[in-house]
Amino acid sequence: MFTNIMLHPVFVSLIVISIAFGLKALVDKLASDRSIKKAKDVRNTSHNIKHFINFIMMFLLLFTWAAEIQNFALSIAAFAVAIVIATREFIQCVIGFFYLVTTRPFKIGDWIQVGEYFGEVAETDWIKTTIHEIDIHTYQFSRKTVYIPNNKLITSPIKNLNFSKRYVTHHFLIVRKESLNPYSIYETLTNKAKHYCEGFSEIAGRYNSIIERKLDAQVSGPEPEIHFGTTELGEFKASFTLFCPIEKALEIEHKLTKDFMTLWYKELNKQGAKA
């Protein structure tokens, strides 16, 4: 038991500290006596000796407490790892917020698409980005609010669709099973598409030019485009592309669908009568 007490770090530390302070007191006494006898300033030497004693003392104390310090460090490390694991998602969200602040891929009011979510940005904070969901096919608000964790904005592509808030490149398809030469109705259908877009063609042209300058790329529009083709199953497919105000997209789609069906069945009956 006496041996355990003598080897205890606290007791050893007290002995080391006592010896160190005793040596420093002795150095001060010797330096003072030498200074008096030889009238020489030896304070610099005494300070260097005391610094060396302090160094040896700290080294011995660290050696004495090495095992305890190691265990404490391991405990701190384990605790830190546990904290990081427990708050990993939260930390990633905070990092995502700094990513948004520094890169600014969008701002409040922009239309964005993140993964499968499409909507208008309503708010951003340290943890999440709030968007009002929009149906990408009808361009109408779905009356749903989506909260996207900021860490998802780092790992998922962000599509800024702000240019689609006023004018949109609207695509839609019409597929038919009947066999028919469709090019007899192509010119009429194209003229009707141009007629429906005539009221805003000038503004659409200017807006399209602005988008091309900002994107530094050629985009479709403002003239409507109609392409005929076939599906993988060999059925007829009519592909329409319109550059139009977002509030008129579905209206024009319905009109062109009605015109297409009228012309299609009219031509089908005509070709069937000839046969």
PDB file of C-alpha atoms in Angstrom:
ATOM      1  CA  MET A   1       0.000   0.000   0.000  1.00  0.00           C
ATOM      2  CA  PHE A   2       2.886   2.342   0.867  1.00  0.00           C
ATOM      3  CA  THR A   3       4.439   1.588  -2.509  1.00  0.00           C
ATOM      4  CA  ASN A   4       1.182   2.433  -4.280  1.00  0.00           C
ATOM      5  CA  ILE A   5       1.013   5.754  -2.455  1.00  0.00           C
ATOM      6  CA  MET A   6       4.619   6.557  -3.313  1.00  0.00           C
ATOM      7  CA  LEU A   7       4.007   5.766  -7.005  1.00  0.00           C
ATOM      8  CA  HIS A   8       0.699   7.606  -7.234  1.00  0.00           C
ATOM      9  CA  PRO A   9       0.861  10.403  -9.877  1.00  0.00           C
ATOM     10  CA  VAL A  10      -0.349  13.023  -7.392  1.00  0.00           C
ATOM     11  CA  PHE A  11       2.397  12.221  -4.887  1.00  0.00           C
ATOM     12  CA  VAL A  12       5.059  12.021  -7.590  1.00  0.00           C
ATOM     13  CA  SER A  13       3.834  15.334  -9.047  1.00  0.00           C
ATOM     14  CA  LEU A  14       4.103  17.035  -5.633  1.00  0.00           C
ATOM     15  CA  ILE A  15       7.675  15.761  -5.242  1.00  0.00           C
ATOM     16  CA  VAL A  16       8.657  16.941  -8.757  1.00  0.00           C
ATOM     17  CA  ILE A  17       7.115  20.381  -8.220  1.00  0.00           C
ATOM     18  CA  SER A  18       8.726  20.731  -4.779  1.00  0.00           C
ATOM     19  CA  ILE A  19      12.167  19.798  -6.114  1.00  0.00           C
ATOM     20  CA  ALA A  20      11.736  22.188  -9.065  1.00  0.00           C
ATOM     21  CA  PHE A  21      10.775  25.114  -6.831  1.00  0.00           C
ATOM     22  CA  GLY A  22      13.611  24.253  -4.459  1.00  0.00           C
ATOM     23  CA  LEU A  23      16.124  24.236  -7.314  1.00  0.00           C
ATOM     24  CA  LYS A  24      14.841  27.559  -8.624  1.00  0.00           C
ATOM     25  CA  ALA A  25      15.124  29.088  -5.131  1.00  0.00           C
ATOM     26  CA  LEU A  26      18.667  27.757  -4.896  1.00  0.00           C
ATOM     27  CA  VAL A  27      19.509  29.248  -8.294  1.00  0.00           C
ATOM     28  CA  ASP A  28      18.159  32.637  -7.188  1.00  0.00           C
ATOM     29  CA  LYS A  29      20.245  32.450  -3.983  1.00  0.00           C
ATOM     30  CA  LEU A  30      23.443  31.499  -5.824  1.00  0.00           C
ATOM     31  CA  ALA A  31      22.861  34.135  -8.495  1.00  0.00           C
ATOM     32  CA  SER A  32      22.315  36.819  -5.837  1.00  0.00           C
ATOM     33  CA  ASP A  33      25.484  35.827  -3.928  1.00  0.00           C
ATOM     34  CA  ARG A  34      27.566  35.767  -7.126  1.00  0.00           C
ATOM     35  CA  SER A  35      26.192  39.139  -8.163  1.00  0.00           C
ATOM     36  CA  ILE A  36      27.163  40.660  -4.778  1.00  0.00           C
ATOM     37  CA  LYS A  37      30.627  39.093  -4.633  1.00  0.00           C
ATOM     38  CA  LYS A  38      31.710  39.749  -8.198  1.00  0.00           C
ATOM     39  CA  ALA A  39      29.543  42.777  -8.966  1.00  0.00           C
ATOM     40  CA  LYS A  40      28.354  41.078 -12.093  1.00  0.00           C
ATOM     41  CA  ASP A  41      24.788  40.856 -13.475  1.00  0.00           C
ATOM     42  CA  VAL A  42      23.973  37.163 -13.800  1.00  0.00           C
ATOM     43  CA  ARG A  43      20.180  37.472 -14.052  1.00  0.00           C
ATOM     44  CA  ASN A  44      20.135  36.300 -17.661  1.00  0.00           C
ATOM     45  CA  THR A  45      21.983  33.106 -16.761  1.00  0.00           C
ATOM     46  CA  SER A  46      19.742  32.451 -13.761  1.00  0.00           C
ATOM     47  CA  HIS A  47      16.616  32.937 -15.912  1.00  0.00           C
ATOM     48  CA  ASN A  48      17.897  30.470 -18.480  1.00  0.00           C
ATOM     49  CA  ILE A  49      18.614  27.918 -15.758  1.00  0.00           C
ATOM     50  CA  LYS A  50      15.133  28.362 -14.274  1.00  0.00           C
ATOM     51  CA  HIS A  51      13.539  27.971 -17.751  1.00  0.00           C
ATOM     52  CA  PHE A  52      15.459  24.724 -18.135  1.00  0.00           C
ATOM     53  CA  ILE A  53      14.223  23.558 -14.722  1.00  0.00           C
ATOM     54  CA  ASN A  54      10.625  24.432 -15.752  1.00  0.00           C
ATOM     55  CA  PHE A  55      11.060  22.436 -18.951  1.00  0.00           C
ATOM     56  CA  ILE A  56      12.348  19.397 -17.050  1.00  0.00           C
ATOM     57  CA  MET A  57       9.512  19.753 -14.531  1.00  0.00           C
ATOM     58  CA  MET A  58       6.839  19.865 -17.271  1.00  0.00           C
ATOM     59  CA  PHE A  59       8.421  16.906 -19.025  1.00  0.00           C
ATOM     60  CA  LEU A  60       8.397  14.847 -15.810  1.00  0.00           C
ATOM     61  CA  LEU A  61       4.800  15.834 -15.039  1.00  0.00           C
ATOM     62  CA  LEU A  62       3.664  14.837 -18.534  1.00  0.00           C
ATOM     63  CA  PHE A  63       5.529  11.544 -18.190  1.00  0.00           C
ATOM     64  CA  THR A  64       3.923  10.939 -14.786  1.00  0.00           C
ATOM     65  CA  TRP A  65       0.404  11.645 -16.040  1.00  0.00           C
ATOM     66  CA  ALA A  66       0.848  10.092 -19.527  1.00  0.00           C
ATOM     67  CA  ALA A  67      -1.504   7.170 -18.926  1.00  0.00           C
ATOM     68  CA  GLU A  68      -4.247   9.366 -17.446  1.00  0.00           C
ATOM     69  CA  ILE A  69      -3.852  11.940 -20.232  1.00  0.00           C
ATOM     70  CA  GLN A  70      -4.080   9.205 -22.851  1.00  0.00           C
ATOM     71  CA  ASN A  71      -7.264   7.788 -21.314  1.00  0.00           C
ATOM     72  CA  PHE A  72      -8.744  11.278 -21.048  1.00  0.00           C
ATOM     73  CA  ALA A  73      -7.847  12.049 -24.667  1.00  0.00           C
ATOM     74  CA  LEU A  74      -9.436   8.789 -25.802  1.00  0.00           C
ATOM     75  CA  SER A  75     -12.567   9.615 -23.846  1.00  0.00           C
ATOM     76  CA  ILE A  76     -12.712  13.098 -25.378  1.00  0.00           C
ATOM     77  CA  ALA A  77     -12.147  11.642 -28.862  1.00  0.00           C
ATOM     78  CA  ALA A  78     -14.865   9.034 -28.375  1.00  0.00           C
ATOM     79  CA  PHE A  79     -17.237  11.695 -27.093  1.00  0.00           C
ATOM     80  CA  ALA A  80     -16.406  13.959 -30.043  1.00  0.00           C
ATOM     81  CA  VAL A  81     -16.967  11.117 -32.524  1.00  0.00           C
ATOM     82  CA  ALA A  82     -20.314  10.308 -30.892  1.00  0.00           C
ATOM     83  CA  ILE A  83     -21.357  13.967 -31.094  1.00  0.00           C
ATOM     84  CA  VAL A  84     -20.343  14.193 -34.774  1.00  0.00           C
ATOM     85  CA  ILE A  85     -22.230  10.999 -35.642  1.00  0.00           C
ATOM     86  CA  ALA A  86     -25.328  12.122 -33.739  1.00  0.00           C
ATOM     87  CA  THR A  87     -25.353  15.564 -35.357  1.00  0.00           C
ATOM     88  CA  ARG A  88     -24.025  14.570 -38.790  1.00  0.00           C
ATOM     89  CA  GLU A  89     -27.201  15.487 -40.661  1.00  0.00           C
ATOM     90  CA  PHE A  90     -27.443  18.800 -38.823  1.00  0.00           C
ATOM     91  CA  ILE A  91     -23.794  19.648 -39.603  1.00  0.00           C
ATOM     92  CA  GLN A  92     -24.309  18.756 -43.274  1.00  0.00           C
ATOM     93  CA  CYS A  93     -27.356  21.036 -43.399  1.00  0.00           C
ATOM     94  CA  VAL A  94     -25.340  23.932 -41.958  1.00  0.00           C
ATOM     95  CA  ILE A  95     -22.573  23.282 -44.506  1.00  0.00           C
ATOM     96  CA  GLY A  96     -25.269  23.216 -47.207  1.00  0.00           C
ATOM     97  CA  PHE A  97     -26.475  26.635 -46.045  1.00  0.00           C
ATOM     98  CA  PHE A  98     -22.955  28.077 -46.446  1.00  0.00           C
ATOM     99  CA  TYR A  99     -22.842  26.437 -49.886  1.00  0.00           C
ATOM    100  CA  LEU A 100     -26.054  28.241 -50.861  1.00  0.00           C
ATOM    101  CA  VAL A 101     -24.791  31.567 -49.493  1.00  0.00           C
ATOM    102  CA  THR A 102     -21.453  31.371 -51.325  1.00  0.00           C
ATOM    103  CA  THR A 103     -22.629  29.963 -54.678  1.00  0.00           C
ATOM    104  CA  ARG A 104     -26.134  31.525 -54.804  1.00  0.00           C
ATOM    105  CA  PRO A 105     -27.657  29.039 -57.275  1.00  0.00           C
ATOM    106  CA  PHE A 106     -31.058  30.640 -56.641  1.00  0.00           C
ATOM    107  CA  LYS A 107     -32.784  33.367 -54.656  1.00  0.00           C
ATOM    108  CA  ILE A 108     -36.142  33.795 -52.965  1.00  0.00           C
ATOM    109  CA  GLY A 109     -38.901  33.757 -55.579  1.00  0.00           C
ATOM    110  CA  ASP A 110     -36.999  31.670 -58.154  1.00  0.00           C
ATOM    111  CA  TRP A 111     -38.475  28.521 -59.603  1.00  0.00           C
ATOM    112  CA  ILE A 112     -36.181  25.563 -59.005  1.00  0.00           C
ATOM    113  CA  GLN A 113     -36.169  21.806 -59.371  1.00  0.00           C
ATOM    114  CA  VAL A 114     -34.294  19.632 -56.873  1.00  0.00           C
ATOM    115  CA  GLY A 115     -34.596  15.940 -57.660  1.00  0.00           C
ATOM    116  CA  GLU A 116     -38.290  15.231 -58.108  1.00  0.00           C
ATOM    117  CA  TYR A 117     -39.394  18.437 -56.380  1.00  0.00           C
ATOM    118  CA  PHE A 118     -40.327  21.483 -58.448  1.00  0.00           C
ATOM    119  CA  GLY A 119     -41.522  24.770 -57.007  1.00  0.00           C
ATOM    120  CA  GLU A 120     -40.987  28.399 -56.028  1.00  0.00           C
ATOM    121  CA  VAL A 121     -38.422  29.182 -53.323  1.00  0.00           C
ATOM    122  CA  ALA A 122     -40.214  30.698 -50.337  1.00  0.00           C
ATOM    123  CA  GLU A 123     -37.541  30.727 -47.622  1.00  0.00           C
ATOM    124  CA  THR A 124     -34.063  29.511 -46.727  1.00  0.00           C
ATOM    125  CA  ASP A 125     -32.499  29.079 -43.288  1.00  0.00           C
ATOM    126  CA  TRP A 126     -29.613  27.224 -41.656  1.00  0.00           C
ATOM    127  CA  ILE A 127     -31.334  23.842 -41.849  1.00  0.00           C
ATOM    128  CA  LYS A 128     -33.782  23.766 -44.737  1.00  0.00           C
ATOM    129  CA  THR A 129     -35.035  25.396 -47.920  1.00  0.00           C
ATOM    130  CA  THR A 130     -38.796  25.865 -48.208  1.00  0.00           C
ATOM    131  CA  ILE A 131     -40.493  25.753 -51.609  1.00  0.00           C
ATOM    132  CA  HIS A 132     -44.120  25.994 -52.695  1.00  0.00           C
ATOM    133  CA  GLU A 133     -44.619  22.966 -54.930  1.00  0.00           C
ATOM    134  CA  ILE A 134     -45.687  23.474 -58.556  1.00  0.00           C
ATOM    135  CA  ASP A 135     -46.985  20.837 -60.967  1.00  0.00           C
ATOM    136  CA  ILE A 136     -44.344  20.826 -63.688  1.00  0.00           C
ATOM    137  CA  HIS A 137     -46.895  19.725 -66.295  1.00  0.00           C
ATOM    138  CA  THR A 138     -49.626  22.281 -65.606  1.00  0.00           C
ATOM    139  CA  TYR A 139     -47.466  25.074 -64.064  1.00  0.00           C
ATOM    140  CA  GLN A 140     -50.008  25.433 -61.261  1.00  0.00           C
ATOM    141  CA  PHE A 141     -49.280  25.564 -57.523  1.00  0.00           C
ATOM    142  CA  SER A 142     -50.217  22.261 -55.902  1.00  0.00           C
ATOM    143  CA  ARG A 143     -50.977  23.969 -52.528  1.00  0.00           C
ATOM    144  CA  LYS A 144     -48.234  21.853 -50.940  1.00  0.00           C
ATOM    145  CA  THR A 145     -45.142  23.106 -49.130  1.00  0.00           C
ATOM    146  CA  VAL A 146     -41.924  21.110 -49.467  1.00  0.00           C
ATOM    147  CA  TYR A 147     -39.096  21.384 -46.932  1.00  0.00           C
ATOM    148  CA  ILE A 148     -35.781  20.322 -48.457  1.00  0.00           C
ATOM    149  CA  PRO A 149     -32.848  19.747 -46.036  1.00  0.00           C
ATOM    150  CA  ASN A 150     -29.891  21.862 -47.118  1.00  0.00           C
ATOM    151  CA  ASN A 151     -27.607  18.820 -47.288  1.00  0.00           C
ATOM    152  CA  LYS A 152     -29.715  17.536 -50.210  1.00  0.00           C
ATOM    153  CA  LEU A 153     -28.804  20.673 -52.162  1.00  0.00           C
ATOM    154  CA  ILE A 154     -25.135  19.641 -52.063  1.00  0.00           C
ATOM    155  CA  THR A 155     -25.640  16.107 -53.369  1.00  0.00           C
ATOM    156  CA  SER A 156     -28.553  16.732 -55.775  1.00  0.00           C
ATOM    157  CA  PRO A 157     -28.525  18.741 -59.019  1.00  0.00           C
ATOM    158  CA  ILE A 158     -30.284  22.109 -58.732  1.00  0.00           C
ATOM    159  CA  LYS A 159     -32.169  23.326 -61.805  1.00  0.00           C
ATOM    160  CA  ASN A 160     -32.919  27.052 -61.772  1.00  0.00           C
ATOM    161  CA  LEU A 161     -36.094  27.457 -63.826  1.00  0.00           C
ATOM    162  CA  ASN A 162     -36.608  31.140 -63.119  1.00  0.00           C
ATOM    163  CA  PHE A 163     -36.863  31.899 -66.850  1.00  0.00           C
ATOM    164  CA  SER A 164     -39.988  29.695 -66.895  1.00  0.00           C
ATOM    165  CA  LYS A 165     -41.916  32.027 -64.580  1.00  0.00           C
ATOM    166  CA  ARG A 166     -43.132  34.168 -67.503  1.00  0.00           C
ATOM    167  CA  TYR A 167     -42.429  32.283 -70.712  1.00  0.00           C
ATOM    168  CA  VAL A 168     -41.957  28.554 -70.976  1.00  0.00           C
ATOM    169  CA  THR A 169     -40.827  26.121 -73.652  1.00  0.00           C
ATOM    170  CA  HIS A 170     -43.868  23.862 -73.569  1.00  0.00           C
ATOM    171  CA  HIS A 171     -43.711  20.343 -75.052  1.00  0.00           C
ATOM    172  CA  PHE A 172     -46.530  17.901 -75.621  1.00  0.00           C
ATOM    173  CA  LEU A 173     -47.170  14.801 -77.728  1.00  0.00           C
ATOM    174  CA  ILE A 174     -50.125  13.325 -79.565  1.00  0.00           C
ATOM    175  CA  VAL A 175     -49.940   9.610 -80.408  1.00  0.00           C
ATOM    176  CA  ARG A 176     -52.258   7.813 -82.846  1.00  0.00           C
ATOM    177  CA  LYS A 177     -52.504   4.153 -83.848  1.00  0.00           C
ATOM    178  CA  GLU A 178     -54.171   4.672 -87.227  1.00  0.00           C
ATOM    179  CA  SER A 179     -52.065   4.463 -90.398  1.00  0.00           C
ATOM    180  CA  LEU A 180     -52.157   7.768 -92.265  1.00  0.00           C
ATOM    181  CA  ASN A 181     -49.920  10.103 -94.253  1.00  0.00           C
ATOM    182  CA  PRO A 182     -49.896  13.093 -91.846  1.00  0.00           C
ATOM    183  CA  TYR A 183     -48.044  15.609 -93.996  1.00  0.00           C
ATOM    184  CA  SER A 184     -51.220  16.671 -95.757  1.00  0.00           C
ATOM    185  CA  ILE A 185     -52.288  18.388 -92.504  1.00  0.00           C
ATOM    186  CA  TYR A 186     -48.839  19.654 -91.542  1.00  0.00           C
ATOM    187  CA  GLU A 187     -49.085  23.105 -93.132  1.00  0.00           C
ATOM    188  CA  THR A 188     -52.584  23.777 -91.797  1.00  0.00           C
ATOM    189  CA  LEU A 189     -51.584  22.686 -88.296  1.00  0.00           C
ATOM    190  CA  THR A 190     -48.444  24.847 -88.386  1.00  0.00           C
ATOM    191  CA  ASN A 191     -50.428  27.904 -89.487  1.00  0.00           C
ATOM    192  CA  LYS A 192     -52.889  27.399 -86.642  1.00  0.00           C
ATOM    193  CA  ALA A 193     -50.019  27.135 -84.131  1.00  0.00           C
ATOM    194  CA  LYS A 194     -48.531  30.395 -85.455  1.00  0.00           C
ATOM    195  CA  HIS A 195     -51.947  32.036 -85.293  1.00  0.00           C
ATOM    196  CA  TYR A 196     -52.396  31.093 -81.630  1.00  0.00           C
ATOM    197  CA  CYS A 197     -48.928  32.500 -80.840  1.00  0.00           C
ATOM    198  CA  GLU A 198     -49.337  35.626 -82.964  1.00  0.00           C
ATOM    199  CA  GLY A 199     -50.642  37.838 -80.153  1.00  0.00           C
ATOM    200  CA  PHE A 200     -47.439  37.563 -78.110  1.00  0.00           C
ATOM    201  CA  SER A 201     -44.887  36.695 -80.810  1.00  0.00           C
ATOM    202  CA  GLU A 202     -43.056  40.033 -80.589  1.00  0.00           C
ATOM    203  CA  ILE A 203     -42.693  39.923 -76.790  1.00  0.00           C
ATOM    204  CA  ALA A 204     -41.775  36.229 -76.981  1.00  0.00           C
ATOM    205  CA  GLY A 205     -39.022  37.048 -79.470  1.00  0.00           C
ATOM    206  CA  ARG A 206     -37.511  39.683 -77.189  1.00  0.00           C
ATOM    207  CA  TYR A 207     -37.763  37.423 -74.152  1.00  0.00           C
ATOM    208  CA  ASN A 208     -36.195  34.560 -76.076  1.00  0.00           C
ATOM    209  CA  SER A 209     -33.284  36.822 -77.064  1.00  0.00           C
ATOM    210  CA  ILE A 210     -32.751  37.849 -73.434  1.00  0.00           C
ATOM    211  CA  ILE A 211     -32.635  34.198 -72.361  1.00  0.00           C
ATOM    212  CA  GLU A 212     -30.155  33.339 -75.122  1.00  0.00           C
ATOM    213  CA  ARG A 213     -27.866  36.214 -74.106  1.00  0.00           C
ATOM    214  CA  LYS A 214     -27.936  35.261 -70.429  1.00  0.00           C
ATOM    215  CA  LEU A 215     -27.427  31.554 -71.111  1.00  0.00           C
ATOM    216  CA  ASP A 216     -25.023  32.193 -73.984  1.00  0.00           C
ATOM    217  CA  ALA A 217     -26.736  29.366 -75.852  1.00  0.00           C
ATOM    218  CA  GLN A 218     -29.277  28.834 -78.613  1.00  0.00           C
ATOM    219  CA  VAL A 219     -32.717  27.869 -77.301  1.00  0.00           C
ATOM    220  CA  SER A 220     -35.850  26.852 -79.171  1.00  0.00           C
ATOM    221  CA  GLY A 221     -38.355  29.548 -80.021  1.00  0.00           C
ATOM    222  CA  PRO A 222     -40.096  31.785 -80.438  1.00  0.00           C
ATOM    223  CA  GLU A 223     -41.645  30.150 -83.517  1.00  0.00           C
ATOM    224  CA  PRO A 224     -43.765  27.048 -82.738  1.00  0.00           C
ATOM    225  CA  GLU A 225     -42.321  23.762 -83.954  1.00  0.00           C
ATOM    226  CA  ILE A 226     -44.162  20.608 -85.011  1.00  0.00           C
ATOM    227  CA  HIS A 227     -42.411  17.326 -85.756  1.00  0.00           C
ATOM    228  CA  PHE A 228     -43.929  14.067 -86.977  1.00  0.00           C
ATOM    229  CA  GLY A 229     -42.403  10.713 -86.124  1.00  0.00           C
ATOM    230  CA  THR A 230     -43.101   7.296 -84.649  1.00  0.00           C
ATOM    231  CA  THR A 231     -42.887   5.731 -81.206  1.00  0.00           C
ATOM    232  CA  GLU A 232     -40.881   2.622 -80.314  1.00  0.00           C
ATOM    233  CA  LEU A 233     -44.006   0.583 -81.072  1.00  0.00           C
ATOM    234  CA  GLY A 234     -44.325   2.080 -84.548  1.00  0.00           C
ATOM    235  CA  GLU A 235     -47.315   4.290 -83.727  1.00  0.00           C
ATOM    236  CA  PHE A 236     -47.607   7.788 -85.168  1.00  0.00           C
ATOM    237  CA  LYS A 237     -46.342  10.609 -82.934  1.00  0.00           C
ATOM    238  CA  ALA A 238     -46.809  14.373 -83.330  1.00  0.00           C
ATOM    239  CA  SER A 239     -44.433  16.445 -81.190  1.00  0.00           C
ATOM    240  CA  PHE A 240     -45.287  20.098 -80.471  1.00  0.00           C
ATOM    241  CA  THR A 241     -42.922  22.726 -79.021  1.00  0.00           C
ATOM    242  CA  LEU A 242     -44.274  26.138 -78.079  1.00  0.00           C
ATOM    243  CA  PHE A 243     -42.542  29.159 -76.565  1.00  0.00           C
ATOM    244  CA  CYS A 244     -45.392  30.994 -74.928  1.00  0.00           C
ATOM    245  CA  PRO A 245     -46.561  32.747 -71.738  1.00  0.00           C
ATOM    246  CA  ILE A 246     -46.926  30.210 -68.979  1.00  0.00           C
ATOM    247  CA  GLU A 247     -50.600  31.035 -68.428  1.00  0.00           C
ATOM    248  CA  LYS A 248     -51.406  30.293 -72.105  1.00  0.00           C
ATOM    249  CA  ALA A 249     -49.468  27.034 -72.455  1.00  0.00           C
ATOM    250  CA  LEU A 250     -52.312  24.639 -71.591  1.00  0.00           C
ATOM    251  CA  GLU A 251     -54.883  26.741 -73.456  1.00  0.00           C
ATOM    252  CA  ILE A 252     -52.879  26.581 -76.693  1.00  0.00           C
ATOM    253  CA  GLU A 253     -52.174  22.881 -76.147  1.00  0.00           C
ATOM    254  CA  HIS A 254     -55.912  22.173 -75.927  1.00  0.00           C
ATOM    255  CA  LYS A 255     -56.644  24.205 -79.056  1.00  0.00           C
ATOM    256  CA  LEU A 256     -53.917  22.496 -81.077  1.00  0.00           C
ATOM    257  CA  THR A 257     -55.025  19.073 -79.831  1.00  0.00           C
ATOM    258  CA  LYS A 258     -58.573  19.820 -80.938  1.00  0.00           C
ATOM    259  CA  ASP A 259     -57.378  21.069 -84.341  1.00  0.00           C
ATOM    260  CA  PHE A 260     -55.115  18.062 -84.786  1.00  0.00           C
ATOM    261  CA  MET A 261     -57.883  15.567 -84.025  1.00  0.00           C
ATOM    262  CA  THR A 262     -60.310  17.363 -86.354  1.00  0.00           C
ATOM    263  CA  LEU A 263     -57.806  17.443 -89.208  1.00  0.00           C
ATOM    264  CA  TRP A 264     -56.630  13.904 -88.504  1.00  0.00           C
ATOM    265  CA  TYR A 265     -60.064  12.287 -88.701  1.00  0.00           C
ATOM    266  CA  LYS A 266     -61.048  14.445 -91.646  1.00  0.00           C
ATOM    267  CA  GLU A 267     -57.985  13.299 -93.559  1.00  0.00           C
ATOM    268  CA  LEU A 268     -58.473   9.727 -92.377  1.00  0.00           C
ATOM    269  CA  ASN A 269     -62.001   9.661 -93.749  1.00  0.00           C
ATOM    270  CA  LYS A 270     -60.837  11.279 -96.983  1.00  0.00           C
ATOM    271  CA  GLN A 271     -58.059   8.753 -97.552  1.00  0.00           C
ATOM    272  CA  GLY A 272     -60.391   5.911 -96.510  1.00  0.00           C
ATOM    273  CA  ALA A 273     -62.994   7.021 -99.068  1.00  0.00           C
ATOM    274  CA  LYS A 274     -60.381   7.038-101.821  1.00  0.00           C
ATOM    275  CA  ALA A 275     -59.298   3.551-100.889  1.00  0.00           C
TER     276      ALA A 275
END
